[in-house]
Short mmCIF file of C-alpha atoms in Angstrom, two decimals:
data_model
loop_
_atom_site.label_atom_id
_atom_site.label_comp_id
_atom_site.label_asym_id
_atom_site.label_seq_id
_atom_site.Cartn_x
_atom_site.Cartn_y
_atom_site.Cartn_z
CA MET P 1 -126.07 -21.12 36.66
CA THR P 2 -122.31 -21.38 37.16
CA GLU P 3 -120.07 -19.89 34.46
CA ALA P 4 -116.84 -21.79 33.80
CA LEU P 5 -113.77 -19.60 33.28
CA CYS P 6 -110.33 -19.85 31.71
CA ILE P 7 -108.13 -17.01 32.99
CA LEU P 8 -105.00 -16.21 30.98
CA GLY P 9 -102.62 -14.07 33.01
CA SER P 10 -104.00 -15.07 36.39
CA THR P 11 -101.06 -13.74 38.45
CA GLY P 12 -101.00 -10.26 36.91
CA SER P 13 -102.90 -7.15 37.96
CA ILE P 14 -106.01 -7.98 35.90
CA GLY P 15 -105.98 -11.70 36.67
CA THR P 16 -105.74 -11.27 40.44
CA GLN P 17 -108.66 -8.82 40.37
CA VAL P 18 -110.70 -11.23 38.23
CA LEU P 19 -110.17 -13.83 40.94
CA ASP P 20 -111.34 -11.30 43.54
CA VAL P 21 -114.65 -11.15 41.66
CA VAL P 22 -114.80 -14.95 41.55
CA ARG P 23 -114.34 -15.02 45.33
CA ARG P 24 -117.22 -12.56 45.73
CA PHE P 25 -119.58 -14.69 43.66
CA PRO P 26 -118.55 -18.34 44.17
CA GLU P 27 -122.02 -19.50 43.18
CA ARG P 28 -121.70 -17.64 39.86
CA PHE P 29 -118.19 -18.61 38.64
CA GLN P 30 -115.98 -21.67 38.53
CA VAL P 31 -112.33 -21.56 37.50
CA LYS P 32 -111.49 -24.35 35.05
CA ALA P 33 -108.09 -23.20 33.74
CA LEU P 34 -105.35 -20.76 34.76
CA ALA P 35 -102.29 -19.51 32.91
CA ALA P 36 -99.38 -17.52 34.30
CA GLY P 37 -95.87 -16.60 33.25
CA LYS P 38 -93.12 -16.90 35.85
CA ASN P 39 -94.86 -16.27 39.18
CA ILE P 40 -95.37 -19.91 40.03
CA GLU P 41 -95.59 -19.32 43.79
CA LEU P 42 -98.72 -17.19 43.35
CA LEU P 43 -100.04 -19.56 40.69
CA ALA P 44 -99.57 -22.50 43.04
CA SER P 45 -101.66 -20.77 45.71
CA GLN P 46 -104.35 -20.01 43.12
CA VAL P 47 -104.40 -23.63 42.00
CA GLN P 48 -104.76 -24.80 45.59
CA GLU P 49 -107.65 -22.39 46.15
CA PHE P 50 -109.60 -22.83 42.90
CA GLN P 51 -108.59 -26.37 41.80
CA PRO P 52 -108.62 -25.79 38.01
CA GLY P 53 -108.39 -28.79 35.73
CA ALA P 54 -105.50 -27.35 33.73
CA VAL P 55 -102.79 -24.70 34.09
CA SER P 56 -100.05 -23.30 31.91
CA VAL P 57 -96.71 -21.63 32.66
CA GLN P 58 -94.02 -20.07 30.50
CA THR P 59 -91.40 -22.85 30.28
CA PRO P 60 -90.97 -26.60 30.96
CA GLU P 61 -88.56 -25.72 33.80
CA LEU P 62 -91.24 -23.64 35.49
CA ALA P 63 -93.70 -26.50 34.98
CA ASP P 64 -91.32 -28.83 36.83
CA ALA P 65 -91.00 -26.29 39.65
CA LEU P 66 -94.80 -25.99 39.83
CA ARG P 67 -95.12 -29.76 40.18
CA VAL P 68 -92.76 -29.59 43.17
CA LEU P 69 -94.98 -26.92 44.74
CA LEU P 70 -98.14 -28.94 43.95
CA PRO P 71 -97.22 -32.60 44.49
CA ASP P 72 -100.87 -33.65 44.82
CA TYR P 73 -102.18 -31.75 41.76
CA ARG P 74 -103.63 -34.12 39.17
CA GLY P 75 -104.63 -31.63 36.48
CA LYS P 76 -102.79 -30.88 33.25
CA ILE P 77 -99.72 -28.62 33.37
CA LEU P 78 -98.96 -27.06 29.98
CA THR P 79 -96.26 -24.66 28.82
CA GLY P 80 -95.51 -21.80 26.46
CA VAL P 81 -97.62 -20.36 23.67
CA GLU P 82 -98.99 -23.82 22.90
CA GLY P 83 -100.21 -24.07 26.49
CA LEU P 84 -101.99 -20.71 26.24
CA ASN P 85 -103.63 -21.75 22.98
CA ARG P 86 -104.79 -25.09 24.35
CA LEU P 87 -106.31 -23.45 27.40
CA ALA P 88 -108.03 -20.85 25.20
CA GLU P 89 -109.70 -23.74 23.35
CA TRP P 90 -110.31 -25.77 26.54
CA PRO P 91 -113.82 -27.19 26.06
CA GLU P 92 -114.70 -27.05 29.76
CA ALA P 93 -114.42 -23.24 29.87
CA PRO P 94 -116.78 -21.38 27.48
CA THR P 95 -115.58 -17.99 28.81
CA VAL P 96 -111.96 -16.90 28.38
CA ILE P 97 -110.64 -13.89 30.29
CA VAL P 98 -107.39 -12.43 28.96
CA GLY P 99 -105.21 -10.38 31.27
CA LEU P 100 -102.03 -10.98 29.27
CA VAL P 101 -99.87 -8.01 28.35
CA GLY P 102 -98.44 -7.60 24.86
CA LEU P 103 -98.73 -9.38 21.55
CA LEU P 104 -98.69 -12.66 23.46
CA GLY P 105 -102.43 -12.21 23.97
CA LEU P 106 -103.39 -12.12 20.29
CA GLU P 107 -103.11 -15.77 19.25
CA PRO P 108 -104.93 -17.34 22.23
CA SER P 109 -107.64 -14.68 21.91
CA LEU P 110 -108.13 -15.66 18.28
CA LYS P 111 -108.21 -19.33 19.24
CA ALA P 112 -110.92 -18.66 21.83
CA LEU P 113 -113.03 -16.62 19.42
CA GLN P 114 -112.72 -19.17 16.64
CA ALA P 115 -113.86 -21.85 19.11
CA GLY P 116 -117.04 -19.81 19.66
CA LYS P 117 -116.18 -18.68 23.18
CA LYS P 118 -117.00 -15.46 24.99
CA LEU P 119 -113.86 -13.34 25.29
CA ILE P 120 -113.50 -10.87 28.15
CA THR P 121 -110.26 -9.03 27.50
CA ALA P 122 -107.91 -6.37 28.79
CA ASN P 123 -105.39 -7.16 26.05
CA LYS P 124 -105.18 -4.06 23.86
CA GLU P 125 -102.73 -5.72 21.51
CA THR P 126 -105.43 -8.09 20.27
CA PHE P 127 -107.03 -5.06 18.63
CA VAL P 128 -103.93 -2.94 18.00
CA ALA P 129 -102.09 -5.68 16.10
CA GLY P 130 -104.96 -7.89 14.98
CA GLY P 131 -108.09 -5.75 14.92
CA HIS P 132 -108.90 -6.85 11.38
CA LEU P 133 -108.59 -10.50 12.49
CA VAL P 134 -111.02 -10.22 15.43
CA SER P 135 -113.49 -7.73 13.93
CA ALA P 136 -115.71 -10.60 12.71
CA TYR P 137 -116.19 -11.75 16.33
CA LEU P 138 -117.16 -8.50 18.07
CA ASP P 139 -120.45 -9.94 19.33
CA GLN P 140 -118.38 -12.43 21.42
CA ILE P 141 -116.13 -9.76 23.02
CA LEU P 142 -116.51 -7.68 26.16
CA PRO P 143 -113.76 -5.16 27.03
CA ILE P 144 -112.26 -4.81 30.50
CA ASP P 145 -110.36 -1.53 30.06
CA SER P 146 -112.18 1.12 32.09
CA GLU P 147 -112.44 3.43 29.07
CA HIS P 148 -113.88 0.89 26.66
CA SER P 149 -116.12 -0.50 29.38
CA ALA P 150 -117.45 3.04 29.88
CA ILE P 151 -118.16 3.43 26.18
CA HIS P 152 -119.83 0.01 26.07
CA GLN P 153 -122.11 1.11 28.91
CA CYS P 154 -122.92 4.43 27.23
CA LEU P 155 -123.83 2.65 23.98
CA CYS P 156 -126.18 0.08 25.48
CA GLY P 157 -129.52 0.49 23.73
CA GLN P 158 -128.22 3.27 21.49
CA ASP P 159 -128.23 3.53 17.70
CA ARG P 160 -124.60 3.31 16.58
CA ALA P 161 -125.43 5.49 13.56
CA ALA P 162 -126.26 8.32 15.98
CA ILE P 163 -122.70 8.51 17.38
CA GLU P 164 -120.88 11.75 16.68
CA THR P 165 -117.75 11.38 18.82
CA ILE P 166 -116.26 8.93 21.29
CA TYR P 167 -114.39 10.60 24.14
CA LEU P 168 -111.55 8.60 25.68
CA THR P 169 -110.45 10.13 28.96
CA ALA P 170 -106.82 10.02 30.10
CA SER P 171 -105.39 10.88 33.49
CA GLY P 172 -102.36 12.48 31.85
CA GLY P 173 -100.08 10.30 33.95
CA PRO P 174 -97.42 11.51 36.38
CA PHE P 175 -95.93 14.05 33.94
CA ARG P 176 -99.10 15.84 32.85
CA THR P 177 -97.77 19.25 33.92
CA TRP P 178 -94.07 18.68 33.22
CA SER P 179 -92.26 20.57 30.47
CA ARG P 180 -90.70 18.61 27.62
CA GLU P 181 -87.27 19.67 28.91
CA ALA P 182 -88.01 18.32 32.39
CA MET P 183 -89.29 15.05 30.94
CA ALA P 184 -85.84 14.39 29.46
CA SER P 185 -84.59 13.62 32.98
CA VAL P 186 -87.47 11.37 34.12
CA THR P 187 -86.32 8.41 36.22
CA LEU P 188 -87.77 4.91 36.19
CA GLU P 189 -89.06 5.35 39.73
CA GLN P 190 -90.91 8.54 38.77
CA ALA P 191 -92.45 6.93 35.69
CA LEU P 192 -93.71 3.96 37.71
CA LYS P 193 -95.67 6.19 40.13
CA HIS P 194 -99.05 6.58 38.48
CA PRO P 195 -101.18 9.17 40.31
CA ASN P 196 -104.48 7.24 40.17
CA TRP P 197 -104.19 3.60 39.07
CA VAL P 198 -102.24 0.55 40.25
CA MET P 199 -101.17 -1.40 37.15
CA GLY P 200 -98.40 -3.59 35.77
CA PRO P 201 -95.04 -2.03 34.79
CA ARG P 202 -95.52 -1.86 31.02
CA ILE P 203 -98.97 -0.28 31.12
CA THR P 204 -97.76 2.15 33.82
CA ILE P 205 -94.90 3.35 31.62
CA ASP P 206 -97.26 3.49 28.63
CA SER P 207 -99.57 5.67 30.70
CA ALA P 208 -96.66 7.99 31.53
CA THR P 209 -95.83 8.41 27.80
CA MET P 210 -99.56 8.38 26.88
CA MET P 211 -98.89 5.52 24.48
CA ASN P 212 -101.44 3.57 26.48
CA LYS P 213 -104.09 6.08 25.45
CA GLY P 214 -102.91 5.85 21.85
CA LEU P 215 -103.31 2.07 21.93
CA GLU P 216 -106.79 2.58 23.39
CA VAL P 217 -107.68 4.87 20.47
CA ILE P 218 -106.77 2.07 18.05
CA GLU P 219 -108.68 -0.45 20.19
CA ALA P 220 -111.77 1.80 20.16
CA HIS P 221 -111.54 2.11 16.37
CA TRP P 222 -111.96 -1.65 16.02
CA LEU P 223 -114.28 -2.31 18.96
CA PHE P 224 -116.82 0.36 18.01
CA GLY P 225 -116.28 0.56 14.25
CA LEU P 226 -115.54 4.28 14.06
CA PRO P 227 -112.97 6.23 12.03
CA TYR P 228 -110.16 7.89 13.96
CA GLU P 229 -111.65 11.32 13.30
CA GLN P 230 -114.54 10.38 15.60
CA ILE P 231 -112.33 9.28 18.50
CA GLN P 232 -111.10 12.11 20.71
CA VAL P 233 -108.80 11.96 23.73
CA ILE P 234 -109.51 14.25 26.68
CA VAL P 235 -107.15 14.61 29.65
CA HIS P 236 -109.07 14.24 32.90
CA PRO P 237 -106.64 14.10 35.87
CA GLU P 238 -109.20 12.99 38.48
CA SER P 239 -109.99 9.71 36.64
CA ILE P 240 -113.65 9.92 37.66
CA LEU P 241 -115.12 10.22 34.15
CA HIS P 242 -114.03 7.01 32.46
CA SER P 243 -115.02 7.93 28.89
CA GLY P 244 -118.22 8.69 27.03
CA VAL P 245 -120.09 9.29 23.80
CA ALA P 246 -121.46 12.40 22.12
CA PHE P 247 -124.49 11.85 19.89
CA LYS P 248 -125.66 13.75 16.84
CA ASP P 249 -128.60 15.29 18.74
CA GLY P 250 -126.18 17.07 21.07
CA SER P 251 -126.52 14.67 24.01
CA VAL P 252 -123.39 13.45 25.76
CA LEU P 253 -123.33 10.34 27.96
CA MET P 254 -120.35 9.82 30.29
CA GLN P 255 -119.75 6.92 32.67
CA MET P 256 -118.41 7.80 36.12
CA GLY P 257 -116.90 5.81 38.95
CA VAL P 258 -113.94 5.53 41.28
CA ALA P 259 -110.54 4.55 39.90
CA ASP P 260 -110.83 0.84 40.72
CA MET P 261 -110.43 -1.84 38.05
CA HIS P 262 -112.67 -4.21 40.00
CA VAL P 263 -115.66 -2.22 38.71
CA PRO P 264 -115.18 -2.69 34.93
CA ILE P 265 -113.94 -6.25 35.49
CA GLN P 266 -117.09 -7.17 37.41
CA TYR P 267 -119.27 -5.38 34.85
CA ALA P 268 -117.79 -7.48 32.03
CA MET P 269 -117.99 -10.72 33.99
CA THR P 270 -121.63 -10.28 35.07
CA TYR P 271 -122.99 -8.46 31.99
CA PRO P 272 -125.85 -7.88 31.27
CA GLU P 273 -126.60 -8.05 35.00
CA ARG P 274 -125.28 -5.53 37.53
CA LEU P 275 -124.53 -7.32 40.78
CA PRO P 276 -123.70 -5.60 44.09
CA ASN P 277 -120.03 -4.70 44.37
CA LEU P 278 -118.79 -5.81 47.76
CA GLU P 279 -115.35 -4.19 47.42
CA PRO P 280 -114.99 -1.47 50.07
CA GLY P 281 -114.59 2.03 48.70
CA VAL P 282 -115.87 1.46 45.16
CA LYS P 283 -118.92 3.69 45.57
CA LEU P 284 -118.56 7.21 44.18
CA ASP P 285 -119.65 9.99 46.54
CA LEU P 286 -120.81 12.73 44.17
CA LEU P 287 -121.07 15.28 46.96
CA SER P 288 -117.37 14.88 47.71
CA LEU P 289 -116.31 15.94 44.21
CA SER P 290 -114.89 19.45 44.23
CA SER P 291 -114.12 19.60 40.50
CA LEU P 292 -113.87 17.59 37.30
CA ASN P 293 -111.17 19.03 35.05
CA LEU P 294 -110.97 18.38 31.30
CA GLU P 295 -108.03 19.40 29.11
CA PRO P 296 -106.90 18.79 25.52
CA PRO P 297 -103.92 16.44 25.13
CA ASP P 298 -100.52 17.90 24.26
CA PHE P 299 -99.24 16.03 21.21
CA GLU P 300 -95.89 17.83 21.37
CA ARG P 301 -94.99 16.77 24.91
CA PHE P 302 -96.56 13.34 24.41
CA PRO P 303 -95.65 12.34 20.84
CA CYS P 304 -96.57 8.69 21.43
CA LEU P 305 -100.24 9.67 21.27
CA ARG P 306 -99.70 11.37 17.92
CA LEU P 307 -97.81 8.34 16.60
CA ALA P 308 -100.71 6.04 17.53
CA TYR P 309 -103.14 8.13 15.48
CA GLU P 310 -100.65 8.16 12.58
CA ALA P 311 -100.18 4.39 12.66
CA GLY P 312 -103.93 3.88 12.81
CA ARG P 313 -104.47 6.02 9.73
CA ILE P 314 -101.65 4.23 7.87
CA GLY P 315 -103.42 0.95 8.59
CA GLY P 316 -102.25 -2.51 7.65
CA GLY P 317 -99.43 -3.68 9.89
CA ALA P 318 -98.39 -0.19 11.03
CA THR P 319 -100.20 -0.47 14.35
CA ALA P 320 -98.66 -3.90 15.00
CA VAL P 321 -95.22 -2.45 14.27
CA LEU P 322 -95.82 0.49 16.60
CA ASN P 323 -97.01 -1.78 19.39
CA SER P 324 -94.06 -4.16 19.13
CA ALA P 325 -91.60 -1.28 18.99
CA ASP P 326 -93.21 0.12 22.12
CA GLU P 327 -92.99 -3.21 23.94
CA MET P 328 -89.28 -3.34 23.18
CA ALA P 329 -88.58 0.30 24.00
CA VAL P 330 -90.48 0.13 27.29
CA GLN P 331 -88.58 -3.00 28.26
CA LEU P 332 -85.28 -1.23 27.56
CA PHE P 333 -86.41 1.67 29.74
CA LEU P 334 -87.47 -0.71 32.52
CA GLU P 335 -83.97 -2.22 32.30
CA ARG P 336 -82.51 1.34 32.57
CA LYS P 337 -80.84 1.03 29.15
CA ILE P 338 -82.52 4.03 27.53
CA GLY P 339 -84.02 7.31 28.73
CA PHE P 340 -87.71 8.10 29.05
CA MET P 341 -87.87 10.36 25.97
CA ASP P 342 -85.92 7.78 23.96
CA ILE P 343 -89.15 5.77 23.87
CA PRO P 344 -91.05 8.11 21.47
CA ARG P 345 -87.88 8.74 19.45
CA LEU P 346 -87.43 5.00 18.85
CA LEU P 347 -91.10 4.55 18.00
CA GLU P 348 -91.05 7.39 15.49
CA ALA P 349 -87.93 5.97 13.83
CA THR P 350 -89.50 2.50 13.64
CA LEU P 351 -92.73 3.76 12.12
CA ALA P 352 -90.78 5.87 9.61
CA SER P 353 -88.84 2.77 8.52
CA TYR P 354 -91.92 0.59 8.13
CA ASP P 355 -92.32 -0.35 4.47
CA THR P 356 -95.91 0.61 3.70
CA LEU P 357 -95.53 0.05 -0.05
CA ASN P 358 -94.82 -3.67 0.24
CA ALA P 359 -96.87 -4.35 3.35
CA SER P 360 -100.13 -6.27 3.47
CA LEU P 361 -103.25 -4.24 4.22
CA ARG P 362 -104.66 -7.18 6.19
CA PRO P 363 -101.65 -9.08 7.57
CA SER P 364 -102.13 -12.65 8.71
CA LEU P 365 -101.19 -13.80 12.21
CA GLU P 366 -97.90 -15.11 10.83
CA GLU P 367 -97.19 -11.78 9.09
CA ILE P 368 -97.98 -9.90 12.31
CA GLN P 369 -95.54 -12.13 14.18
CA GLY P 370 -92.93 -11.37 11.50
CA LEU P 371 -93.52 -7.63 11.89
CA ASP P 372 -93.16 -8.08 15.64
CA THR P 373 -89.72 -9.64 15.20
CA TRP P 374 -88.65 -6.92 12.76
CA ALA P 375 -89.81 -4.05 14.97
CA ARG P 376 -88.12 -5.41 18.08
CA ARG P 377 -84.83 -5.92 16.25
CA PHE P 378 -85.04 -2.46 14.73
CA VAL P 379 -85.49 -0.86 18.17
CA LEU P 380 -82.61 -2.85 19.62
CA GLU P 381 -80.30 -1.92 16.77
CA LYS P 382 -81.39 1.73 16.80
CA SER P 383 -80.86 1.96 20.55
CA GLY P 384 -77.53 0.14 20.40
CA ARG P 385 -78.62 -2.03 23.31
CA GLU P 386 -79.37 -5.62 24.17
CA SER P 387 -82.34 -6.70 26.24
CA THR P 388 -83.58 -9.69 28.18
CA LEU P 389 -86.75 -9.37 26.06
CA CYS P 390 -85.52 -9.90 22.53
CA SER P 391 -87.99 -12.24 20.87
#
């Protein structure tokens, strides 16, 4: 039976790999809708290949440019947040795959869940900012992140009450062995060179600061319903162990595999089946492994990880504020307007200024969007900079 897909973020790292899986199993999947941001040349080639009935781009101007590239396309061309939301609710696609980065992914994810759809997602912000909003729909959600996919696999058939600890592994990023003093002079080029994974720019910088792992801690809290005390980060530079679970009887289950996002993406798309992976090089050769190193994280050199735990324990809108502040700070760093270690300093200042006394414990989508605006403006004002990403 063919599964009809809506792919939000089709031109990004996750979206292009999702389409690789579709190409492998053309009898299994059919693309009904695609959404991209600004890369309309790649989107146009995807539309020509997969012939979806509807697409969405960021602006009306980009929609006009797409029509020029696709003069014979007769499907719907939508724009903006409204376009994302309409595609998420598109009745022809009961499965929505979200590869969007940032808070942009929250609203369409909610729309898809409320429409009763299956949500396959790599969008951490859905949980970081709106975990309390999506927690009622967990039986409709499958995670793509390699760490949460690993935990999902380790928990299949297990009694959740028997969990003692979830272990989230982290590569440690490019600066795992650097001193805090040396990290003060990190360049953009150095931060964008992840030792193991090929990812988009924001998630690569977040990996370098270990904020990405902090966001994953918050995501795991909501996905698996555990308090933060039962979620532990372990630095594992080889990126072979992708996370695991310790149980109360002393058993520990860990999921292993090569550092290739095609594997967790295909697992989520074909679950509960496991189909052959045709991607060359995705098989792990156990006999070739010389060592598997595990280290505790350093919260002093990587304060973003500490801040994520703090925001999670504060609760309410604190995690949404931290995420939005991080989006803004990372963008400023990508634009070379602040230094690498300015990122945690700005996040700490933003979290310290968040008004917990007058904040809602369960903020609505509109309140989360308001916190997003506040946090971004705070970071801009605190940094004394302007950015191309200011809304």
